[in-house]
Amino acid sequence: MAPHVRTVPTASKATAVQIVWSSSKGSRDIEHIGSAHSEAELALLKASAYQRIAGEGQDQLDLGFDDESTKGSAGGSSSGIKVASMRMGPLIEALTAIYRGLGFEEATEGDEVFYQQVLARLVEPTSKLDSLRVIEEMGMTPVSYATVNRRLPVYATEQFRNQVSAALAARADLGPHALVLFDVSTLYFETDAGDGFREPGFSKERRLEPQVTIGLLTDAHGFPLKVTAFEGNKAETKTMIPVLEDFMATHQLEDITIVADAGMVSDANRKAIQAAKLSYIIGEKLPEVPYPIRKWIEDNPGQAPPNGMILSWPVYEGPAGQRRKSIIYYQYRENRAKRTLRGIDQQVAKAKQAVAGKAPVKRNRFVGIEGERRFLKEETEQKARDLAGWKAYITNLPPETASADYVIGAYHQLWHIEKAFRMSKHDLAARPVFHRQKDSIDAHLSIVTAALAVAQRLETLTGWSRKKFITTARRYREVTLEINGQHLVADTDLPDELAEKLSIIHDTIEGAH
């Protein structure tokens, strides 16, 4: 019988590689090649075994085993191999390619600390001190913690942040009248007292701790352009104009079209946008049934509007002689109406129970109270039903250059910035929990901004989430083996799907240059 290679688990949880030499008389001679502790070692030992089987007189990989070290039981022999280093090569090279492709290496003048901090934030968000462990586990040589602390103040400077922002803007979908998305969120701190910057303020999560307000500006696809921190007690609507004006001045833009949610923009803020001669597309609140909708209902009693129907209404603002025209578009969606009406039916049913005294009075907009009397607010119910399915959008873009479909479509791109916020807050752990001073927080956000840009570009190129790509790619490492003083790099075979994603990243970025 021909000799064959077999693997045997050892007592030390390694995998022994052996050659089984069999004779025609049934006797067997087992030759131990070595014990592997990783896939790379296993592949190398198997290759050595097959070369040994190939016969005398052929070139063989000399692993330097002596007779004593290759004999004995599966669990007790020494292979003569040491792992000199392990490196997450595929992951490092992919992230580095995107980092450089976004212009960060040039913008930061090859700042090694910033580069390592961005990669660590992507792979395993943690503290600045612990990020050195992440970098080391990736197989890179981390800078010292003293160097990190020395460089952090630089990342908070306006010059550095503008350099990063310029790199982002140069690779974003911008033009003379580019669409940009703006939204804000809050990052809280586990401390009791404010300090003038970290202050208690409005919180959607109803938290009482001090917080900072973060304004995020992206292009129409959610690619980050600028992240700015404001005092935690500063109203959301007061953050937009400073960010827009600073961004336009930095990048010498004459006009942009800002897209924002209704909750972000008060009438005063919208007039300030108008005064700055900027274009806007904003969700409009509907506290009452507007005339165009009321008129359609009166003209079509008992009928539901056609799905997708759009009504428009001009709005004139400003003093006489300087009046500007805006347009409000009202769109009806059948699915939106069904969801809203289902919620109204549930609330009205609970309101009737409360009015009849069969249920406690809880927060319900359809329940009215006058002294001891409870009653159903029928006018409020009717208004809610009339508005079901309708959403309003206001813009100062002229209809000849921006159709109703364009305006509505642009507004519905806001999910991109919502996704960017989710990624930055949860996947990249943007909350600067280990930072106290404004400069330190700004430096931290500079790193998060770059990491967000890399993550967004990574997802766009691969179609995978950041988490899936990182989790998959970090398992495959380049292993450098030390064999009797000699070093040999053993690559691990990559699964086809990951290899395809890596190829897309490198081909796309190389093609762009």
C-alpha atoms as one frame of an Amber mdcrd trajectory, in Angstrom:
protein
   0.000   0.000   0.000   1.087   3.584  -0.684   2.039   5.797   2.253  -0.483
   8.392   3.306  -0.620  11.516   5.472  -2.867  11.650   8.517  -3.610  14.157
  11.260  -4.083  13.222  14.901  -5.253  15.457  17.791  -2.706  15.715  20.576
  -3.075  15.990  24.322  -1.994  19.647  24.118  -4.899  20.380  21.723  -2.565
  20.686  18.757  -2.816  18.656  15.564  -0.043  16.145  14.836   0.871  15.475
  11.197   2.121  11.949  10.494   3.107   9.785   7.525   1.845   6.228   7.705
   4.154   3.855   5.806   2.398   0.531   5.150   3.965  -2.714   3.828   2.332
  -5.458   1.794   2.544  -7.720   4.856   0.284  -5.422   6.841   2.895  -3.844
   9.092   2.931  -0.050   9.513   5.611   2.480  10.323   4.415   5.881  11.551
   6.650   8.890  10.994   5.783  11.995  12.995   6.355  15.250  11.035   5.335
  17.823  13.625   2.468  19.404  15.602   0.467  22.358  14.307  -1.252  25.015
  16.405  -2.848  26.947  13.528  -4.175  26.392  10.025  -1.008  27.884   8.543
   1.253  25.532  10.507  -0.967  22.601   9.564  -0.781  23.425   5.860   3.014
  23.764   6.026   3.479  20.454   7.825   1.205  18.657   5.376   3.194  20.087
   2.466   6.389  18.852   4.086   4.888  15.397   4.547   3.807  15.116   0.923
   7.253  16.249  -0.243   8.806  13.569   1.965   6.556  10.948   0.421   7.561
  12.090  -3.067  10.792  10.159  -2.720  14.518  10.398  -2.403  16.515  12.633
  -4.702  13.803  15.339  -5.026  14.112  18.824  -3.577  12.438  18.876  -0.197
  11.544  21.564   2.282  14.152  21.258   4.993  12.380  21.937   8.244  15.440
  20.995  10.280  13.829  18.095  12.161  16.247  15.666  13.727  15.477  11.989
  14.256  14.753  12.433  17.945  12.316  15.313  17.466  10.254  13.510  14.845
   9.756  10.289  16.745   7.559   9.403  19.654   3.907   9.670  20.522   1.524
  12.139  18.931   1.327  14.282  22.000   4.902  14.401  23.142   7.137  15.405
  20.240   8.612  18.742  19.307   8.134  20.031  15.776  11.065  22.448  15.731
   8.718  25.225  14.497   7.892  28.505  16.216   5.392  31.140  15.170   7.482
  34.300  14.858   4.532  36.608  14.105   0.907  36.642  12.988  -0.678  39.470
  11.011  -4.246  40.124   9.864  -2.888  40.834   6.414  -6.088  40.738   4.303
  -7.954  42.955   6.779  -5.127  45.462   7.261  -4.489  45.807   3.544  -8.184
  46.304   2.728  -8.740  48.968   5.385  -5.455  50.687   4.535  -6.359  50.790
   0.841  -9.680  52.491   1.609  -8.016  54.854   4.113  -5.483  55.953   1.513
  -8.083  56.010  -1.240 -10.087  58.542   0.757  -7.037  60.782   0.915  -6.490
  60.538   4.664  -2.819  59.612   4.427  -2.124  62.693   2.323  -4.417  64.949
   4.365  -2.739  63.954   7.648   0.767  63.946   6.155   1.204  60.266   6.960
   0.257  60.593  10.621   0.834  57.064  11.964  -1.056  57.644  15.224  -4.193
  58.846  13.444  -3.969  55.932  10.992  -3.675  53.356  13.786  -6.467  54.949
  15.813  -8.840  54.870  12.829  -8.072  51.200  12.110  -8.495  50.256  15.776
 -11.824  52.121  15.917 -13.036  50.067  12.931 -11.849  46.678  14.190 -12.671
  46.952  17.903 -13.836  50.310  19.302 -12.257  50.836  22.699 -10.266  53.359
  24.720  -7.142  55.019  23.345  -4.985  52.997  25.739  -6.637  49.685  24.853
  -6.473  50.521  21.138  -2.749  49.716  21.327  -3.675  46.138  22.215  -6.010
  45.976  19.200  -3.256  47.208  16.890  -0.791  44.670  18.333  -3.280  41.807
  17.945  -3.738  42.824  14.314  -0.018  42.160  13.846   1.098  45.772  13.596
   3.625  47.579  15.755   1.666  50.037  17.910   2.962  53.480  18.719   3.480
  54.254  22.386   0.666  55.559  24.558   2.739  58.665  25.263   2.858  59.321
  21.515  -0.916  58.939  21.266  -1.448  61.478  24.040   1.043  63.856  22.469
  -0.709  63.752  19.069  -4.342  63.948  20.235  -4.423  67.757  20.688  -3.428
  68.136  17.031  -6.580  66.303  15.902  -8.753  68.869  17.705  -7.287  71.843
  15.840  -9.356  73.580  13.198  -6.581  73.134  10.647  -6.432  69.356  11.072
 -10.197  68.946  11.076 -10.482  71.064   7.922  -7.844  68.902   6.235  -9.859
  65.773   7.023 -13.073  67.481   5.917 -11.422  68.602   2.656 -10.387  65.023
   1.902 -13.962  63.886   2.469 -15.493  66.680   0.396 -13.150  65.928  -2.509
 -14.483  62.360  -2.669 -18.151  63.069  -1.938 -21.008  63.565  -4.380 -20.849
  67.355  -4.409 -21.476  69.895  -7.126 -22.524  73.536  -7.577 -25.993  72.780
  -6.174 -25.246  69.585  -4.285 -27.683  67.956  -1.933 -26.407  67.642   1.625
 -28.156  65.949   4.533 -28.046  67.297   8.077 -29.148  65.792  11.359 -28.171
  65.909  15.001 -27.906  63.460  17.842 -26.670  63.496  21.417 -23.843  61.704
  23.207 -24.258  61.543  26.963 -21.717  61.330  29.804 -22.003  59.397  33.051
 -21.371  62.345  35.330 -23.592  64.457  37.542 -22.381  67.983  36.876 -22.076
  69.936  33.648 -19.000  71.952  32.755 -20.278  74.500  30.231 -19.812  72.160
  27.266 -21.169  68.867  28.558 -24.547  70.041  29.794 -27.972  68.450  30.381
 -30.343  69.191  27.532 -33.188  67.799  25.474 -32.865  64.041  25.132 -35.081
  61.744  23.054 -34.059  59.004  25.468 -35.173  61.238  28.374 -31.767  61.068
  30.012 -30.760  63.621  32.647 -26.973  63.271  32.433 -24.808  65.957  30.799
 -24.455  65.491  27.059 -23.016  67.049  23.918 -24.949  67.647  20.704 -23.398
  66.245  17.535 -24.230  67.710  14.129 -23.526  65.417  11.180 -23.370  66.705
   7.605 -23.281  64.128   4.776 -23.735  64.041   1.028 -26.929  62.627  -0.495
 -25.652  59.058  -0.026 -24.767  59.402   3.651 -21.030  59.846   3.078 -19.772
  62.011   5.984 -18.572  65.522   5.249 -18.268  67.082   8.684 -18.983  66.232
  12.309 -19.300  69.110  14.767 -19.836  69.058  18.530 -22.006  71.644  20.294
 -22.950  72.351  23.893 -25.368  69.767  25.225 -28.010  72.386  26.076 -27.902
  74.044  22.659 -31.143  73.635  20.724 -30.943  71.287  17.747 -32.267  73.977
  15.430 -29.379  76.304  16.400 -26.699  73.937  15.128 -27.497  73.820  11.430
 -26.599  77.316  10.180 -23.082  77.431  11.766 -22.209  74.021  10.273 -23.487
  74.996   6.804 -21.781  78.381   6.750 -18.476  76.955   7.979 -18.597  74.091
   5.453 -19.388  76.387   2.534 -16.684  78.874   3.502 -14.077  76.135   3.945
 -14.805  74.579   0.559 -15.747  77.797  -1.291 -19.232  76.607  -2.245 -21.693
  79.189  -3.544 -24.850  77.181  -2.922 -25.959  73.870  -1.510 -29.388  72.346
  -1.019 -29.862  71.310   2.576 -32.207  68.378   3.266 -33.468  68.051   6.829
 -36.312  66.629   8.853 -39.194  68.792  10.060 -38.066  68.459  13.673 -34.720
  70.050  12.808 -36.018  73.266  11.260 -38.175  75.909  12.908 -39.706  78.740
  10.895 -36.939  81.019  12.173 -34.266  78.565  11.103 -35.833  78.164   7.664
 -35.874  81.941   7.238 -32.223  82.030   8.284 -31.448  79.449   5.587 -33.387
  81.575   3.128 -31.523  84.725   4.246 -28.225  82.951   3.671 -29.434  82.385
   0.076 -29.328  78.626   0.448 -31.704  76.125  -1.082 -33.589  73.704   1.118
 -35.869  70.670   1.131 -37.511  70.192   4.508 -40.243  68.010   5.912 -43.206
  70.164   6.889 -45.334  69.544   9.959 -49.118  69.325   9.537 -50.770  70.542
  12.749 -53.950  71.366  10.798 -55.533  70.154   7.570 -54.120  72.525   4.912
 -56.358  74.133   2.322 -55.347  71.959  -0.687 -56.091  68.737   1.207 -59.317
  70.100   2.707 -60.441  71.278  -0.752 -59.756  67.855  -2.286 -61.731  66.120
   0.480 -64.668  68.495  -0.049 -64.618  67.908  -3.802 -64.348  64.121  -3.414
 -66.531  63.177  -0.423 -66.173  59.626   0.853 -63.274  58.845  -1.486 -59.663
  57.967  -0.710 -57.034  59.858  -2.694 -55.212  57.918  -5.432 -52.014  56.337
  -4.209 -49.064  58.655  -4.834 -51.171  61.716  -5.583 -49.320  65.032  -5.096
 -50.886  68.420  -4.416 -48.843  71.622  -4.481 -49.343  75.012  -2.874 -47.213
  78.173  -3.197 -46.011  80.059  -0.126 -44.728  83.642  -0.270 -42.427  84.888
   2.476 -40.568  88.100   3.225 -41.356  91.831   3.220 -43.033  93.576   0.311
 -40.737  93.924  -2.655 -38.513  91.094  -1.398 -41.011  88.276  -1.223 -39.651
  84.845  -2.034 -41.675  81.925  -3.256 -41.548  78.490  -1.735 -43.653  75.477
  -2.662 -45.220  72.901  -0.383 -45.859  69.478  -1.895 -48.418  67.216  -0.220
 -48.127  63.541  -1.102 -50.600  60.779  -0.228 -49.461  57.203   0.267 -51.944
  54.369   0.695 -49.647  52.234   2.887 -48.876  55.206   5.116 -52.618  55.867
   5.475 -53.324  52.259   6.464 -50.665  52.316   9.195 -51.868  55.659  10.526
 -55.554  54.715  10.500 -54.803  51.463  12.304 -53.097  53.447  15.056 -55.997
  55.932  15.211 -58.517  53.095  15.560 -56.557  51.648  18.480 -56.269  55.027
  20.229 -59.962  55.840  19.710 -60.983  52.443  21.110 -58.928  53.140  24.243
 -60.349  56.662  24.442 -63.914  55.324  24.381 -63.066  52.913  27.186 -61.649
  55.792  29.240 -64.695  58.015  28.544 -67.022  55.196  29.623 -65.087  54.836
  32.888 -63.964  51.305  32.010 -60.300  52.195  31.796 -58.008  54.717  33.497
 -57.361  57.996  31.687 -53.918  57.865  30.184 -52.150  60.070  27.691 -54.517
  60.005  24.716 -55.058  62.909  22.315 -58.665  61.845  21.684 -59.765  62.134
  25.333 -61.020  65.517  26.541 -61.478  66.430  30.204 -63.586  69.283  31.589
 -63.807  69.102  35.348 -65.167  65.672  36.111 -66.501  65.128  32.601 -64.675
  63.012  30.063 -65.534  63.133  26.397 -64.294  61.946  23.015 -62.650  64.725
  20.976 -64.416  64.008  17.702 -62.979  67.000  15.835 -59.463  65.884  16.716
 -60.277  62.363  15.537 -61.665  63.627  12.235 -58.655  65.855  11.636 -56.315
  62.907  12.275 -58.274  60.752   9.817 -58.242  63.505   7.171 -54.442  63.797
   7.471 -53.809  60.039   7.466 -51.511  59.111   4.590 -50.402  62.674   3.832
 -46.873  64.044   4.222 -45.704  67.565   3.376 -42.411  68.791   1.936 -41.441
  72.433   1.539 -38.696  73.735  -0.760 -37.508  77.013  -2.242 -36.183  75.253
  -5.344 -38.092  76.401  -8.457 -40.315  73.715 -10.034 -38.623  74.141 -13.407
 -35.353  72.833 -11.913 -36.723  70.542  -9.174 -39.886  68.562  -9.806 -42.136
  67.329  -7.021 -40.756  63.805  -7.474 -37.188  65.125  -7.162 -38.000  67.040
  -3.973 -39.773  64.102  -2.346 -37.080  61.659  -3.452 -34.349  63.899  -2.054
 -36.107  64.127   1.303 -36.373  60.361   1.520 -32.578  60.095   1.270 -32.481
  61.086   4.937 -32.385  57.410   5.887 -28.737  57.488   4.774 -27.775  59.961
   7.478 -29.842  58.065  10.042 -27.878  54.933   9.134 -24.607  56.878   9.417
 -25.567  58.004  12.918 -26.453  54.465  13.938 -23.129  53.200  12.631 -21.128
  55.916  14.360 -22.957  55.609  17.687 -23.238  51.833  17.934 -20.736  50.133
  15.602 -17.964  52.693  16.115 -18.861  53.557  19.733 -18.622  57.279  19.108
 -19.570  58.250  22.669 -16.379  59.831  24.054 -16.775  58.152  27.422 -13.062
  58.480  28.273 -12.849  62.164  27.349 -13.678  65.196  29.463 -12.404  68.363
  27.781 -13.800  69.893  24.591 -10.490  69.569  22.720 -10.239  65.920  23.688
 -13.810  65.286  22.539 -13.149  67.081  19.233 -10.014  64.969  18.682 -11.994
  61.800  19.371 -14.687  62.857  16.886 -12.047  63.513  14.211 -11.015  59.868
  14.506 -14.635  58.679  14.506 -15.383  60.785  11.404 -12.545  59.182   9.443
 -13.545  55.713  10.669 -17.153  56.381   9.636 -16.008  57.384   6.144 -13.899
  54.227   5.786 -16.782  52.065   7.068 -19.282  53.705   4.726 -16.991  53.233
   1.710 -16.273  49.635   2.793 -19.985  48.807   2.875 -20.592  50.522  -0.464
 -17.820  48.577  -2.184 -18.477  45.139  -0.694 -22.199  45.092  -0.009 -21.357
  43.682   3.428 -21.893  45.420   6.735 -18.790  46.686   8.502 -19.303  44.089
  11.229 -19.578  41.185   8.789 -16.476  42.204   6.854 -14.342  42.805   9.955
 -15.518  39.598  11.656 -14.846  37.540   8.531 -11.528  39.054   7.450  -9.870
  39.170  10.875  -9.913  35.348  11.103  -7.384  35.015   8.280  -3.777  35.800
   9.109  -0.379  35.759   7.518   1.814  33.583   9.742   5.597  33.922   9.812
   7.188  30.690  10.987  10.701  30.435  12.436  12.310  27.161  11.434  15.822
  26.693  12.830  16.569  30.399  12.493  14.938  30.741   9.075  11.662  32.619
   8.496   8.916  31.473   6.182   5.617  33.295   5.551   2.625  30.962   5.279
  -0.545  32.418   3.821  -3.947  30.995   4.707  -6.282  30.242   1.831  -9.192
  32.698   1.803 -12.793  31.654   1.150 -13.946  32.594  -2.338 -16.530  35.123
  -1.136 -14.020  37.063   0.979 -11.391  36.912  -1.768 -13.940  38.404  -4.160
 -14.710  41.300  -1.777 -11.019  42.014  -1.265 -10.456  41.999  -5.014 -13.287
  44.515  -5.491 -11.764  46.847  -2.891  -8.264  46.802  -4.341  -9.331  46.893
  -8.004 -11.726  49.806  -7.418  -9.218  51.897  -5.478  -6.331  51.155  -7.837
  -8.583  51.987 -10.791  -9.474  55.341  -9.231  -5.789  56.249  -9.188
